[in-house]
Amino acid sequence: MPMTDQSDLPEGEAHHQGQTTNVVVDFHEYKQAKNPPPITFHRRELDMILRLYGRMVGEGEWRDYAIDHMRDRAVFSVFKRAGEVPLYRIEKNPKLAAKQGAYSVLNAHGTILKRGHELTQVLKVFDKVLKLVET
């Protein structure tokens, strides 16, 4: 018998722990479930954050990071050393999108350094201002 990518189950049936089941989930019911999926960063958002992270690692400012996906927000935390309190937290909170903006940057003390509707604008808080050095 030739190998194929096709399932040997009849169409529309799923295989679960040795049993065949017919499962149809109503999308509206799924969205209103008591345990909604956690908030996550989208690919483009994570790409922007990781580019910033790479730059800061190259400058010796940051060394480690952690990503947390919770019910109400997604958090990208950056550390100088692993095991310490994060230096900064980049948060995405969709509930604030219509008000102050879904994105914010907080320091180690929890003070909001910048908040806004666009991640690119919020991440500009990490841009360094060039200073004139007299010789």
Short mmCIF file of C-alpha atoms in Angstrom, two decimals:
data_model
loop_
_atom_site.label_atom_id
_atom_site.label_comp_id
_atom_site.label_asym_id
_atom_site.label_seq_id
_atom_site.Cartn_x
_atom_site.Cartn_y
_atom_site.Cartn_z
CA MET A 1 0.00 0.00 0.00
CA PRO A 2 1.54 3.38 -0.99
CA MET A 3 2.22 6.08 1.66
CA THR A 4 0.15 9.28 1.37
CA ASP A 5 -0.54 12.40 3.39
CA GLN A 6 -4.24 11.55 3.41
CA SER A 7 -5.93 10.30 6.57
CA ASP A 8 -7.51 6.82 6.43
CA LEU A 9 -10.49 8.16 8.40
CA PRO A 10 -13.74 9.03 6.62
CA GLU A 11 -14.01 12.73 5.72
CA GLY A 12 -15.00 15.00 8.62
CA GLU A 13 -13.94 12.60 11.37
CA ALA A 14 -11.06 13.11 13.79
CA HIS A 15 -8.92 10.53 15.57
CA HIS A 16 -8.51 10.99 19.35
CA GLN A 17 -6.94 8.45 21.75
CA GLY A 18 -7.84 5.45 19.66
CA GLN A 19 -11.45 6.58 19.12
CA THR A 20 -13.06 8.20 16.11
CA THR A 21 -15.10 11.31 16.95
CA ASN A 22 -17.24 13.78 15.03
CA VAL A 23 -16.66 17.23 16.54
CA VAL A 24 -18.06 20.51 15.29
CA VAL A 25 -17.41 23.64 17.34
CA ASP A 26 -19.54 26.75 16.91
CA PHE A 27 -17.15 29.69 16.39
CA HIS A 28 -19.32 32.17 18.36
CA GLU A 29 -19.55 29.74 21.25
CA TYR A 30 -15.76 29.29 21.18
CA LYS A 31 -15.15 33.06 21.29
CA GLN A 32 -17.47 33.47 24.28
CA ALA A 33 -15.90 30.59 26.25
CA LYS A 34 -14.96 31.16 29.87
CA ASN A 35 -11.33 30.34 29.09
CA PRO A 36 -10.45 32.51 26.10
CA PRO A 37 -7.06 32.05 24.47
CA PRO A 38 -4.27 34.23 25.89
CA ILE A 39 -3.24 37.54 24.32
CA THR A 40 -0.14 37.15 22.13
CA PHE A 41 2.18 39.33 20.10
CA HIS A 42 1.62 39.03 16.36
CA ARG A 43 4.54 38.17 14.12
CA ARG A 44 5.21 41.79 13.02
CA GLU A 45 5.01 43.06 16.59
CA LEU A 46 7.44 40.42 17.78
CA ASP A 47 9.74 41.17 14.85
CA MET A 48 9.93 44.86 15.85
CA ILE A 49 10.57 43.98 19.49
CA LEU A 50 13.26 41.41 18.66
CA ARG A 51 15.04 43.87 16.34
CA LEU A 52 15.18 46.33 19.24
CA TYR A 53 16.31 43.54 21.57
CA GLY A 54 19.13 42.55 19.19
CA ARG A 55 20.31 46.16 18.97
CA MET A 56 20.32 46.55 22.75
CA VAL A 57 22.16 43.25 23.23
CA GLY A 58 24.77 44.47 20.74
CA GLU A 59 25.18 47.65 22.82
CA GLY A 60 25.61 45.57 25.99
CA GLU A 61 22.44 46.97 27.61
CA TRP A 62 20.29 43.83 27.69
CA ARG A 63 21.15 40.15 28.08
CA ASP A 64 17.98 38.10 28.50
CA TYR A 65 14.26 38.26 27.82
CA ALA A 66 11.01 36.52 28.71
CA ILE A 67 7.64 36.48 26.96
CA ASP A 68 4.42 35.99 28.92
CA HIS A 69 1.02 35.45 27.32
CA MET A 70 -1.79 36.05 29.78
CA ARG A 71 -5.57 36.37 29.49
CA ASP A 72 -5.56 40.17 29.48
CA ARG A 73 -2.12 41.10 28.10
CA ALA A 74 1.10 39.96 26.46
CA VAL A 75 4.39 41.02 28.08
CA PHE A 76 7.94 41.07 26.70
CA SER A 77 10.33 41.56 29.64
CA VAL A 78 14.01 42.43 29.23
CA PHE A 79 16.75 41.79 31.76
CA LYS A 80 20.33 42.88 32.35
CA ARG A 81 20.99 39.54 34.06
CA ALA A 82 18.82 36.43 34.23
CA GLY A 83 17.05 35.99 37.54
CA GLU A 84 16.66 39.69 38.26
CA VAL A 85 13.70 42.03 38.08
CA PRO A 86 13.11 43.05 34.45
CA LEU A 87 14.63 46.39 33.43
CA TYR A 88 11.71 47.08 31.09
CA ARG A 89 8.40 45.49 30.14
CA ILE A 90 6.83 45.99 26.74
CA GLU A 91 3.13 45.27 27.14
CA LYS A 92 0.21 44.76 24.78
CA ASN A 93 -3.19 45.22 26.41
CA PRO A 94 -6.01 45.14 23.81
CA LYS A 95 -8.59 46.42 26.35
CA LEU A 96 -6.83 49.81 26.31
CA ALA A 97 -6.65 50.02 22.49
CA ALA A 98 -9.58 52.44 22.18
CA LYS A 99 -8.41 54.62 25.06
CA GLN A 100 -4.72 55.27 25.74
CA GLY A 101 -3.42 52.68 23.29
CA ALA A 102 -2.75 48.97 23.54
CA TYR A 103 1.06 49.27 23.78
CA SER A 104 3.14 50.52 26.68
CA VAL A 105 6.71 50.42 28.01
CA LEU A 106 7.20 50.22 31.76
CA ASN A 107 10.41 50.48 33.77
CA ALA A 108 11.53 48.23 36.65
CA HIS A 109 9.38 50.20 39.13
CA GLY A 110 6.22 49.85 37.02
CA THR A 111 6.20 53.46 35.83
CA ILE A 112 4.80 53.86 32.33
CA LEU A 113 7.51 55.48 30.20
CA LYS A 114 5.47 55.62 27.00
CA ARG A 115 2.04 54.47 25.84
CA GLY A 116 0.36 54.57 22.47
CA HIS A 117 -1.66 53.05 19.67
CA GLU A 118 1.34 52.12 17.46
CA LEU A 119 4.15 49.86 18.64
CA THR A 120 6.76 51.61 16.48
CA GLN A 121 6.06 54.93 18.21
CA VAL A 122 6.10 53.39 21.68
CA LEU A 123 9.44 51.64 21.07
CA LYS A 124 11.04 55.00 20.21
CA VAL A 125 11.42 55.52 23.95
CA PHE A 126 14.58 53.40 23.59
CA ASP A 127 16.12 55.59 20.88
CA LYS A 128 19.13 57.41 22.24
CA VAL A 129 19.63 61.11 21.61
CA LEU A 130 23.02 61.96 20.16
CA LYS A 131 25.02 64.39 22.27
CA LEU A 132 27.70 66.77 21.10
CA VAL A 133 31.00 66.00 22.77
CA GLU A 134 33.54 68.81 22.86
CA THR A 135 37.20 67.90 22.53
#
